[in-house]
DNA sequence: GACCCATTCGAACGTTCGTTCGAATTCAGT
DNA sequence: ACTGAATTCGAACGAACGTTCGAATGGGTC
């Protein structure tokens, strides 16, 4: 996780001089971010103290502040990196795929795969949605909006192709609800893996949204 | 909101001697719970301080502790009352109704109606799901389990009646995801009311779950 | 060995946290 | 008006909070 590279002046400087993309600084920051993600996931952002993070990452309290300016910025780095990654992966997977139904299945699979292999980070992203303030909040909100727009686009393609009629907004937000709620219940010892979950949720959602046309009344 | 009556010794004593179900104590406690619900909704449980609650309810910091023993118990009272109420209402509405599809529509309508007319309380219930510890946590978890079981029952009725095949667990949790996620996006100036939302989500969910039978593969 | 910059740390800063306590005030019944 | 119980409050408690600072290390280059 080299999330902070592009937004951290210290490592950006270094990157100009060195050819390796991941400096020592970035690596260490990445480790701290990973530990912090776990702690935020377990105790919540407000509930986790800097001393908790210090203990989890094995670095002194003061030492942490060498890597980031504040607790809030730490959460920001986690959320931005997580969200950026999931959007990037989605874009890459959608490339070259043109069937609208398939494209939605890919969105669902991509979301659930990333969710389950990065459960802690995704919980922090979902659950600490409005923990950031002002500038931090708006930058994350921008990525979220982009993700939302992509999903709206995919659904509109499907609507157009099949002449369906439903509220895209409700459909998109229902879909995200289905998927994001996972963090409250998924148990890897009981529940299916991402492939199977994606298949089942895709069936429910796509059959629900296709079929017929206008909802009754 | 007379949630605490049955669990508070002070008011239980009084209730033996008086004929009114809502004592002065209960009324005042209810007001405090309502204000606290707003504050927890806006700032989160951990993020809200007792001084915030004092300010919001117009009572001194020390005065609050006359009505409840701790901040954690306050959250517990809010969650328990909210959850109990929504389950009670559902049971009452289901009485006498036997058509499986209709019964599921009622569950969805009941959930969304209560959600939208008690947004703050429902956000606190959904979002501060694991903020409580030990005894408090398990008592709320018991109500949640009952609610979950009811929903599983309704879906199994539908499955049996129509010979459907799908994972009840995934279906139930997807449905709750769709519905509970509302607190992250619903805007009363833009979005439809509970009736209309319930209709749309019911269509998506029921069509998604019925139809055909087994999911492919 | 000396220098320099990057990294780490112990100790403390001022603030805010949840909670308590004893005194003051308000209320209901006479 | 008087009395005892119910209610409210100001002031304080020790603990924990996020953050800072200057000094102590570490590793690589002359």
Short mmCIF file of C-alpha atoms (C1' of nucleotides) in Angstrom, two decimals:
data_model
loop_
_atom_site.label_atom_id
_atom_site.label_comp_id
_atom_site.label_asym_id
_atom_site.label_seq_id
_atom_site.Cartn_x
_atom_site.Cartn_y
_atom_site.Cartn_z
CA UNK A 1 0.00 0.00 0.00
CA UNK A 2 1.83 3.04 -1.25
CA UNK A 3 -1.19 5.23 -1.07
CA UNK A 4 0.36 8.38 0.20
CA UNK A 5 3.10 8.77 -2.38
CA UNK A 6 1.48 11.30 -4.61
CA UNK A 7 0.14 13.38 -1.81
CA UNK A 8 3.18 13.44 0.41
CA UNK A 9 5.80 16.05 -0.32
CA UNK A 10 8.58 14.26 1.46
CA UNK A 11 8.33 11.13 -0.64
CA UNK A 12 7.56 12.99 -3.87
CA UNK A 13 10.89 14.78 -3.53
CA UNK A 14 12.68 11.53 -3.06
CA UNK A 15 10.95 9.95 -6.01
CA UNK A 16 12.40 12.55 -8.35
CA UNK A 17 15.92 11.43 -7.45
CA UNK A 18 15.41 7.70 -7.14
CA UNK A 19 14.12 5.29 -9.73
CA UNK A 20 12.28 2.94 -7.38
CA UNK A 21 8.65 3.91 -6.98
CA UNK A 22 8.39 2.67 -3.42
CA UNK A 23 10.85 4.43 -1.14
CA UNK A 24 11.71 3.32 2.35
CA UNK A 25 9.44 6.06 3.60
CA UNK A 26 6.53 4.86 1.49
CA UNK A 27 6.96 1.28 2.60
CA UNK A 28 6.97 2.18 6.27
CA UNK A 29 3.98 4.46 5.80
CA UNK A 30 2.18 1.65 4.04
CA UNK A 31 2.77 -0.67 6.98
CA UNK A 32 1.45 1.92 9.38
CA UNK A 33 -1.61 2.46 7.20
CA UNK A 34 -2.30 -1.26 7.22
CA UNK A 35 -2.07 -1.51 10.99
CA UNK A 36 -4.18 1.61 11.37
CA UNK A 37 -6.80 0.13 9.06
CA UNK A 38 -7.13 -2.87 11.34
CA UNK A 39 -7.48 -0.72 14.43
CA UNK A 40 -10.00 1.65 12.84
CA UNK A 41 -11.95 -1.38 11.69
CA UNK A 42 -12.09 -2.90 15.16
CA UNK A 43 -12.65 0.21 17.28
CA UNK A 44 -13.96 2.80 14.84
CA UNK A 45 -12.19 6.02 13.91
CA UNK A 46 -13.29 8.03 16.93
CA UNK A 47 -12.93 5.06 19.24
CA UNK A 48 -9.34 4.35 18.20
CA UNK A 49 -6.66 6.40 19.92
CA UNK A 50 -3.26 7.34 18.61
CA UNK A 51 -1.90 5.20 21.42
CA UNK A 52 -3.81 2.22 20.02
CA UNK A 53 -2.23 2.86 16.64
CA UNK A 54 1.17 3.20 18.24
CA UNK A 55 0.78 -0.15 19.97
CA UNK A 56 -0.54 -1.89 16.83
CA UNK A 57 2.23 -0.66 14.58
CA UNK A 58 5.00 -1.10 17.13
CA UNK A 59 6.12 2.50 16.77
CA UNK A 60 6.23 5.17 19.41
CA UNK A 61 3.44 7.69 19.62
CA UNK A 62 5.67 10.55 18.52
CA UNK A 63 7.24 8.44 15.80
CA UNK A 64 3.94 8.12 14.00
CA UNK A 65 3.79 11.84 13.41
CA UNK A 66 6.88 11.62 11.28
CA UNK A 67 4.73 9.85 8.69
CA UNK A 68 1.55 11.89 8.73
CA UNK A 69 0.36 15.20 10.08
CA UNK A 70 -2.75 14.16 11.98
CA UNK A 71 -5.09 11.33 12.84
CA UNK A 72 -7.64 12.73 10.44
CA UNK A 73 -5.18 12.77 7.57
CA UNK A 74 -4.33 9.15 8.34
CA UNK A 75 -7.96 8.16 7.88
CA UNK A 76 -8.04 10.22 4.72
CA UNK A 77 -5.04 8.39 3.28
CA UNK A 78 -6.65 5.03 4.00
CA UNK A 79 -9.97 5.96 2.46
CA UNK A 80 -8.49 7.65 -0.58
CA UNK A 81 -6.18 4.76 -1.38
CA UNK A 82 -8.90 2.15 -0.92
CA UNK A 83 -11.47 3.98 -2.97
CA UNK A 84 -9.05 4.90 -5.74
CA UNK A 85 -7.90 1.32 -6.05
CA UNK A 86 -11.37 -0.16 -6.34
CA UNK A 87 -12.36 2.38 -9.00
CA UNK A 88 -9.17 1.82 -10.96
CA UNK A 89 -9.65 -1.93 -10.95
CA UNK A 90 -13.22 -1.56 -12.10
CA UNK A 91 -12.23 0.66 -15.02
CA UNK A 92 -9.57 -1.81 -16.10
CA UNK A 93 -12.01 -4.71 -15.97
CA UNK A 94 -14.71 -2.89 -17.88
CA UNK A 95 -12.37 -2.08 -20.72
CA UNK A 96 -13.29 -3.95 -23.84
CA UNK A 97 -16.44 -5.38 -22.37
CA UNK A 98 -19.56 -4.09 -24.06
CA UNK A 99 -22.52 -6.26 -23.05
CA UNK A 100 -24.48 -4.17 -20.51
CA UNK A 101 -25.55 -7.08 -18.36
CA UNK A 102 -22.02 -8.45 -18.27
CA UNK A 103 -20.68 -5.03 -17.36
CA UNK A 104 -22.95 -4.86 -14.33
CA UNK A 105 -21.96 -8.36 -13.32
CA UNK A 106 -18.37 -7.21 -13.49
CA UNK A 107 -19.06 -4.23 -11.29
CA UNK A 108 -20.64 -6.46 -8.68
CA UNK A 109 -17.87 -9.04 -8.85
CA UNK A 110 -15.18 -6.37 -8.67
CA UNK A 111 -16.82 -4.74 -5.68
CA UNK A 112 -17.33 -7.95 -3.73
CA UNK A 113 -13.92 -9.39 -4.56
CA UNK A 114 -12.18 -6.28 -3.35
CA UNK A 115 -14.49 -6.03 -0.38
CA UNK A 116 -13.76 -9.53 0.84
CA UNK A 117 -10.02 -9.44 0.28
CA UNK A 118 -9.77 -6.03 1.96
CA UNK A 119 -12.52 -6.31 4.52
CA UNK A 120 -10.96 -4.03 7.09
CA UNK A 121 -10.23 -1.25 4.63
CA UNK A 122 -13.68 -1.49 3.08
CA UNK A 123 -15.36 -1.40 6.44
CA UNK A 124 -13.40 1.72 7.31
CA UNK A 125 -14.42 3.20 3.99
CA UNK A 126 -18.09 2.36 4.42
CA UNK A 127 -18.48 2.90 8.10
CA UNK A 128 -16.43 6.06 8.59
CA UNK A 129 -18.10 7.68 5.65
CA UNK A 130 -18.72 11.03 7.32
CA UNK A 131 -15.91 11.09 9.83
CA UNK A 132 -13.75 13.42 7.74
CA UNK A 133 -14.26 17.17 7.57
CA UNK A 134 -14.02 19.84 4.90
CA UNK A 135 -11.19 19.35 2.43
CA UNK A 136 -10.57 15.73 3.33
CA UNK A 137 -14.25 14.91 3.12
CA UNK A 138 -14.76 16.53 -0.26
CA UNK A 139 -11.81 14.78 -1.87
CA UNK A 140 -13.13 11.36 -0.86
CA UNK A 141 -16.63 12.43 -1.84
CA UNK A 142 -15.36 13.21 -5.32
CA UNK A 143 -14.09 9.66 -5.81
CA UNK A 144 -17.33 8.29 -4.44
CA UNK A 145 -19.27 10.42 -6.88
CA UNK A 146 -17.21 9.09 -9.76
CA UNK A 147 -17.86 5.51 -8.67
CA UNK A 148 -21.55 6.28 -8.34
CA UNK A 149 -21.65 7.85 -11.80
CA UNK A 150 -20.01 4.83 -13.38
CA UNK A 151 -22.65 2.61 -11.84
CA UNK A 152 -25.43 4.91 -13.01
CA UNK A 153 -23.93 4.77 -16.50
CA UNK A 154 -23.90 0.98 -16.53
CA UNK A 155 -27.50 0.79 -15.42
CA UNK A 156 -28.61 3.33 -17.98
CA UNK A 157 -26.96 1.28 -20.70
CA UNK A 158 -28.98 -1.71 -19.57
CA UNK A 159 -32.19 0.30 -19.40
CA UNK A 160 -31.64 1.61 -22.89
CA UNK A 161 -30.71 -1.72 -24.39
CA UNK A 162 -33.77 -3.48 -23.03
CA UNK A 163 -36.24 -0.64 -22.83
CA UNK A 164 -36.62 -0.96 -19.07
CA UNK A 165 -38.17 1.55 -16.75
CA UNK A 166 -37.08 2.01 -13.17
CA UNK A 167 -35.47 4.69 -11.04
CA UNK A 168 -31.76 4.44 -11.71
CA UNK A 169 -30.99 6.25 -8.48
CA UNK A 170 -32.95 3.84 -6.31
CA UNK A 171 -31.55 0.86 -8.17
CA UNK A 172 -27.94 1.98 -7.83
CA UNK A 173 -28.27 2.83 -4.17
CA UNK A 174 -30.08 -0.42 -3.46
CA UNK A 175 -27.29 -2.31 -5.14
CA UNK A 176 -24.63 -0.53 -3.13
CA UNK A 177 -26.67 -1.21 -0.02
CA UNK A 178 -26.77 -4.92 -0.74
CA UNK A 179 -23.06 -5.03 -1.38
CA UNK A 180 -21.75 -2.71 1.31
CA UNK A 181 -23.87 -4.19 4.05
CA UNK A 182 -21.67 -7.28 3.83
CA UNK A 183 -19.26 -5.84 6.32
CA UNK A 184 -21.90 -6.25 9.03
CA UNK A 185 -22.49 -9.95 8.47
CA UNK A 186 -19.95 -11.73 6.31
CA UNK A 187 -18.26 -14.61 8.05
CA UNK A 188 -15.63 -16.35 6.01
CA UNK A 189 -16.16 -19.63 7.89
CA UNK A 190 -19.84 -19.75 6.96
CA UNK A 191 -20.46 -17.67 3.86
CA UNK A 192 -19.60 -18.26 0.25
CA UNK A 193 -16.62 -16.65 -1.45
CA UNK A 194 -16.74 -13.50 -3.57
CA UNK A 195 -17.45 -15.33 -6.84
CA UNK A 196 -20.46 -17.11 -5.45
CA UNK A 197 -21.77 -14.09 -3.57
CA UNK A 198 -21.40 -11.96 -6.67
CA UNK A 199 -23.33 -14.52 -8.65
CA UNK A 200 -26.17 -14.63 -6.17
CA UNK A 201 -26.42 -10.90 -5.70
CA UNK A 202 -26.21 -10.35 -9.43
CA UNK A 203 -29.13 -12.73 -9.93
CA UNK A 204 -31.27 -11.00 -7.34
CA UNK A 205 -30.44 -7.54 -8.55
CA UNK A 206 -30.52 -8.11 -12.30
CA UNK A 207 -33.69 -10.18 -12.30
CA UNK A 208 -35.23 -7.60 -10.02
CA UNK A 209 -34.37 -4.74 -12.28
CA UNK A 210 -34.99 -6.37 -15.63
CA UNK A 211 -38.10 -8.31 -16.45
CA UNK A 212 -41.35 -6.72 -17.45
CA UNK A 213 -40.55 -3.07 -17.57
CA UNK A 214 -42.41 -0.57 -15.41
CA UNK A 215 -43.12 -1.56 -11.85
CA UNK A 216 -46.81 -2.00 -11.18
CA UNK A 217 -49.02 0.98 -10.43
CA UNK B 1 -40.66 7.35 24.11
CA UNK B 2 -41.07 5.49 27.36
CA UNK B 3 -38.46 2.98 26.53
CA UNK B 4 -36.73 2.74 29.84
CA UNK B 5 -39.74 2.09 32.01
CA UNK B 6 -39.41 -1.61 32.34
CA UNK B 7 -35.69 -1.60 32.86
CA UNK B 8 -35.43 1.23 35.35
CA UNK B 9 -35.95 0.40 38.99
CA UNK B 10 -36.79 3.94 40.00
CA UNK B 11 -39.71 4.26 37.63
CA UNK B 12 -40.84 0.68 38.15
CA UNK B 13 -41.30 1.42 41.84
CA UNK B 14 -43.36 4.46 41.06
CA UNK B 15 -45.47 2.61 38.55
CA UNK B 16 -46.68 0.22 41.23
CA UNK B 17 -48.23 3.08 43.20
CA UNK B 18 -49.53 5.27 40.37
CA UNK B 19 -51.99 4.40 37.67
CA UNK B 20 -50.45 6.47 34.84
CA UNK B 21 -48.04 4.45 32.72
CA UNK B 22 -45.81 7.41 31.92
CA UNK B 23 -44.42 8.98 35.05
CA UNK B 24 -42.74 12.36 35.18
CA UNK B 25 -39.44 10.53 35.36
CA UNK B 26 -40.21 8.52 32.23
CA UNK B 27 -41.28 11.58 30.28
CA UNK B 28 -38.13 13.49 31.11
CA UNK B 29 -36.00 10.47 30.32
CA UNK B 30 -37.78 10.15 27.01
CA UNK B 31 -36.98 13.75 26.13
CA UNK B 32 -33.34 13.20 26.97
CA UNK B 33 -33.25 10.03 24.87
CA UNK B 34 -34.67 11.94 21.93
CA UNK B 35 -32.09 14.69 22.16
CA UNK B 36 -29.34 12.14 22.65
CA UNK B 37 -30.53 10.28 19.56
CA UNK B 38 -30.07 13.43 17.48
CA UNK B 39 -26.60 14.03 18.81
CA UNK B 40 -25.48 10.42 18.37
CA UNK B 41 -26.85 10.56 14.84
CA UNK B 42 -24.90 13.69 13.96
CA UNK B 43 -21.60 12.98 15.71
CA UNK B 44 -21.60 9.22 16.26
CA UNK B 45 -21.60 7.53 19.65
CA UNK B 46 -17.89 7.83 20.31
CA UNK B 47 -17.73 11.29 18.80
CA UNK B 48 -20.52 12.67 20.98
CA UNK B 49 -19.53 13.82 24.44
CA UNK B 50 -21.68 13.95 27.54
CA UNK B 51 -21.26 17.71 27.34
CA UNK B 52 -22.79 17.66 23.86
CA UNK B 53 -25.75 15.76 25.26
CA UNK B 54 -26.02 18.18 28.14
CA UNK B 55 -26.12 21.14 25.77
CA UNK B 56 -28.65 19.50 23.44
CA UNK B 57 -31.05 18.52 26.18
CA UNK B 58 -30.69 21.74 28.17
CA UNK B 59 -29.78 19.86 31.32
CA UNK B 60 -26.60 20.08 33.31
CA UNK B 61 -23.92 17.47 32.86
CA UNK B 62 -24.43 16.08 36.36
CA UNK B 63 -28.20 16.23 36.00
CA UNK B 64 -28.14 13.70 33.19
CA UNK B 65 -26.74 11.06 35.48
CA UNK B 66 -29.90 11.17 37.54
CA UNK B 67 -31.64 9.52 34.59
CA UNK B 68 -29.16 6.89 33.50
CA UNK B 69 -26.04 5.29 34.87
CA UNK B 70 -23.64 5.75 31.97
CA UNK B 71 -23.24 6.92 28.42
CA UNK B 72 -23.18 3.33 27.25
CA UNK B 73 -26.47 2.54 28.96
CA UNK B 74 -27.98 5.58 27.28
CA UNK B 75 -27.09 4.21 23.86
CA UNK B 76 -28.43 0.86 24.95
CA UNK B 77 -31.80 2.36 25.93
CA UNK B 78 -32.07 4.09 22.56
CA UNK B 79 -31.22 0.99 20.58
CA UNK B 80 -33.38 -1.34 22.60
CA UNK B 81 -36.44 0.90 22.39
CA UNK B 82 -36.04 1.52 18.67
CA UNK B 83 -35.52 -2.11 17.80
CA UNK B 84 -38.29 -3.36 20.06
CA UNK B 85 -40.74 -0.91 18.55
CA UNK B 86 -40.02 -1.83 14.95
CA UNK B 87 -40.36 -5.54 15.71
CA UNK B 88 -43.61 -5.03 17.63
CA UNK B 89 -45.12 -3.02 14.80
CA UNK B 90 -44.14 -5.65 12.29
CA UNK B 91 -45.74 -8.43 14.32
CA UNK B 92 -48.96 -6.44 14.63
CA UNK B 93 -49.08 -5.77 10.91
CA UNK B 94 -48.39 -9.36 9.95
CA UNK B 95 -51.25 -10.64 12.10
CA UNK B 96 -54.06 -12.03 9.97
CA UNK B 97 -52.12 -11.66 6.74
CA UNK B 98 -51.32 -14.99 5.14
CA UNK B 99 -50.18 -14.39 1.55
CA UNK B 100 -46.39 -14.86 1.60
CA UNK B 101 -45.64 -12.22 -1.00
CA UNK B 102 -47.86 -9.72 0.77
CA UNK B 103 -46.21 -10.50 4.08
CA UNK B 104 -42.80 -9.68 2.67
CA UNK B 105 -44.11 -6.46 1.19
CA UNK B 106 -45.42 -5.58 4.63
CA UNK B 107 -42.04 -6.22 6.20
CA UNK B 108 -40.38 -3.92 3.70
CA UNK B 109 -43.00 -1.21 4.08
CA UNK B 110 -42.89 -1.42 7.86
CA UNK B 111 -39.13 -1.18 7.89
CA UNK B 112 -38.91 1.76 5.53
CA UNK B 113 -41.80 3.66 7.09
CA UNK B 114 -40.26 3.41 10.51
CA UNK B 115 -36.84 4.15 9.12
CA UNK B 116 -37.90 7.36 7.44
CA UNK B 117 -40.03 8.68 10.29
CA UNK B 118 -37.31 7.87 12.82
CA UNK B 119 -34.23 8.45 10.73
CA UNK B 120 -31.98 9.54 13.57
CA UNK B 121 -32.87 6.60 15.79
CA UNK B 122 -32.52 4.13 12.93
CA UNK B 123 -29.17 5.52 11.93
CA UNK B 124 -27.98 5.15 15.51
CA UNK B 125 -29.30 1.59 15.50
CA UNK B 126 -27.64 0.69 12.20
CA UNK B 127 -24.44 2.62 12.51
CA UNK B 128 -23.58 2.03 16.16
CA UNK B 129 -24.23 -1.66 15.77
CA UNK B 130 -21.12 -2.83 17.59
CA UNK B 131 -20.54 0.10 19.91
CA UNK B 132 -22.01 -1.69 22.93
CA UNK B 133 -20.16 -4.28 24.98
CA UNK B 134 -21.00 -7.53 26.75
CA UNK B 135 -24.41 -7.52 28.43
CA UNK B 136 -25.71 -4.51 26.57
CA UNK B 137 -24.55 -5.86 23.24
CA UNK B 138 -26.09 -9.27 23.73
CA UNK B 139 -29.49 -7.93 24.70
CA UNK B 140 -29.71 -5.86 21.53
CA UNK B 141 -28.31 -8.75 19.53
CA UNK B 142 -31.15 -10.93 20.80
CA UNK B 143 -33.77 -8.56 19.38
CA UNK B 144 -31.86 -8.35 16.13
CA UNK B 145 -31.79 -12.11 15.93
CA UNK B 146 -35.55 -12.24 16.42
CA UNK B 147 -36.09 -9.73 13.65
CA UNK B 148 -33.78 -11.67 11.39
CA UNK B 149 -35.58 -14.93 12.15
CA UNK B 150 -38.94 -13.41 11.30
CA UNK B 151 -37.60 -12.32 7.94
CA UNK B 152 -36.09 -15.74 7.29
CA UNK B 153 -39.48 -17.26 8.11
CA UNK B 154 -41.28 -15.02 5.64
CA UNK B 155 -38.85 -15.86 2.88
CA UNK B 156 -39.06 -19.56 3.56
CA UNK B 157 -42.85 -19.37 3.29
CA UNK B 158 -42.43 -17.80 -0.13
CA UNK B 159 -39.86 -20.37 -1.19
CA UNK B 160 -42.12 -23.21 -0.12
CA UNK B 161 -45.25 -21.80 -1.72
CA UNK B 162 -43.60 -21.28 -5.09
CA UNK B 163 -40.98 -23.96 -5.06
CA UNK B 164 -38.11 -21.48 -5.32
CA UNK B 165 -34.46 -22.16 -4.70
CA UNK B 166 -32.09 -19.56 -3.37
CA UNK B 167 -29.99 -18.98 -0.27
CA UNK B 168 -32.36 -17.55 2.31
CA UNK B 169 -29.48 -16.12 4.28
CA UNK B 170 -28.04 -14.19 1.36
CA UNK B 171 -31.48 -12.99 0.34
CA UNK B 172 -32.40 -11.74 3.80
CA UNK B 173 -29.10 -9.99 4.34
CA UNK B 174 -29.22 -8.45 0.89
CA UNK B 175 -32.68 -7.12 1.64
CA UNK B 176 -31.59 -5.62 4.94
CA UNK B 177 -28.61 -4.12 3.16
CA UNK B 178 -30.82 -2.45 0.58
CA UNK B 179 -33.08 -1.07 3.27
CA UNK B 180 -30.63 -0.07 5.96
CA UNK B 181 -28.26 1.62 3.57
CA UNK B 182 -30.89 4.32 3.16
CA UNK B 183 -29.49 6.24 6.08
CA UNK B 184 -26.42 7.04 4.00
CA UNK B 185 -28.28 8.58 1.09
CA UNK B 186 -31.93 9.39 1.68
CA UNK B 187 -32.74 13.05 1.17
CA UNK B 188 -36.32 13.95 1.89
CA UNK B 189 -36.20 16.87 -0.56
CA UNK B 190 -35.23 14.62 -3.46
CA UNK B 191 -36.29 11.07 -2.75
CA UNK B 192 -39.69 9.45 -2.73
CA UNK B 193 -41.59 8.74 0.48
CA UNK B 194 -41.66 5.44 2.33
CA UNK B 195 -44.63 4.03 0.39
CA UNK B 196 -43.02 4.60 -2.96
CA UNK B 197 -39.57 3.44 -1.84
CA UNK B 198 -41.07 0.31 -0.36
CA UNK B 199 -42.86 -0.37 -3.62
CA UNK B 200 -39.70 0.00 -5.68
CA UNK B 201 -37.49 -2.01 -3.38
CA UNK B 202 -40.14 -4.70 -3.10
CA UNK B 203 -40.25 -4.97 -6.87
CA UNK B 204 -36.51 -5.29 -7.18
CA UNK B 205 -36.19 -7.74 -4.35
CA UNK B 206 -39.23 -9.92 -5.03
CA UNK B 207 -38.68 -10.15 -8.75
CA UNK B 208 -35.04 -10.89 -8.04
CA UNK B 209 -35.83 -13.69 -5.70
CA UNK B 210 -38.80 -15.22 -7.46
CA UNK B 211 -38.84 -16.14 -11.11
CA UNK B 212 -37.31 -19.24 -12.56
CA UNK B 213 -36.01 -21.07 -9.58
CA UNK B 214 -32.36 -21.96 -9.14
CA UNK B 215 -29.76 -19.39 -10.08
CA UNK B 216 -27.61 -20.49 -13.00
CA UNK B 217 -24.74 -22.84 -12.57
"C1'" DG C 1 36.27 9.09 12.32
"C1'" DA C 2 33.29 12.85 10.93
"C1'" DC C 3 29.43 14.55 8.83
"C1'" DC C 4 24.59 14.70 7.43
"C1'" DC C 5 20.16 13.75 6.88
"C1'" DA C 6 16.40 10.46 7.91
"C1'" DT C 7 14.21 8.22 11.54
"C1'" DT C 8 12.72 7.26 16.30
"C1'" DC C 9 11.68 8.30 20.92
"C1'" DG C 10 10.57 9.87 26.06
"C1'" DA C 11 8.41 13.32 28.18
"C1'" DA C 12 5.50 16.68 28.41
"C1'" DC C 13 1.85 20.16 26.68
"C1'" DG C 14 -3.01 21.87 27.26
"C1'" DT C 15 -7.64 20.06 26.52
"C1'" DT C 16 -11.41 17.23 26.87
"C1'" DC C 17 -13.31 13.01 28.40
"C1'" DG C 18 -16.96 10.22 31.56
"C1'" DT C 19 -18.24 10.27 36.05
"C1'" DT C 20 -19.01 11.64 41.06
"C1'" DC C 21 -20.37 14.28 45.15
"C1'" DG C 22 -22.56 17.26 48.19
"C1'" DA C 23 -25.19 21.15 48.28
"C1'" DA C 24 -28.99 23.69 46.37
"C1'" DT C 25 -33.58 23.84 44.44
"C1'" DT C 26 -38.24 22.28 43.19
"C1'" DC C 27 -42.26 19.59 43.94
"C1'" DA C 28 -46.24 16.98 46.17
"C1'" DG C 29 -48.83 16.05 50.11
"C1'" DT C 30 -50.34 17.88 54.59
"C1'" DA D 1 -46.05 27.23 55.95
"C1'" DC D 2 -43.71 22.71 56.74
"C1'" DT D 3 -41.53 18.43 55.48
"C1'" DG D 4 -39.42 14.76 53.07
"C1'" DA D 5 -38.52 13.09 48.59
"C1'" DA D 6 -37.51 14.00 43.82
"C1'" DT D 7 -34.81 16.64 40.86
"C1'" DT D 8 -31.03 19.75 39.35
"C1'" DC D 9 -26.60 21.79 39.51
"C1'" DG D 10 -21.52 23.76 40.05
"C1'" DA D 11 -17.32 22.13 40.81
"C1'" DA D 12 -14.21 18.99 40.80
"C1'" DC D 13 -11.92 14.14 40.05
"C1'" DG D 14 -8.34 11.27 37.60
"C1'" DA D 15 -7.70 9.41 33.17
"C1'" DA D 16 -7.12 9.63 28.42
"C1'" DC D 17 -7.01 12.42 24.39
"C1'" DG D 18 -4.19 14.43 19.95
"C1'" DT D 19 -0.18 16.74 19.30
"C1'" DT D 20 4.61 18.86 19.91
"C1'" DC D 21 9.55 19.32 20.85
"C1'" DG D 22 14.25 18.57 21.50
"C1'" DA D 23 17.25 15.12 22.10
"C1'" DA D 24 18.84 10.59 20.90
"C1'" DT D 25 19.75 7.10 17.30
"C1'" DG D 26 20.44 5.00 12.55
"C1'" DG D 27 22.67 4.33 8.21
"C1'" DG D 28 25.13 5.95 4.20
"C1'" DT D 29 28.83 9.10 2.08
"C1'" DC D 30 33.19 11.69 2.25
#
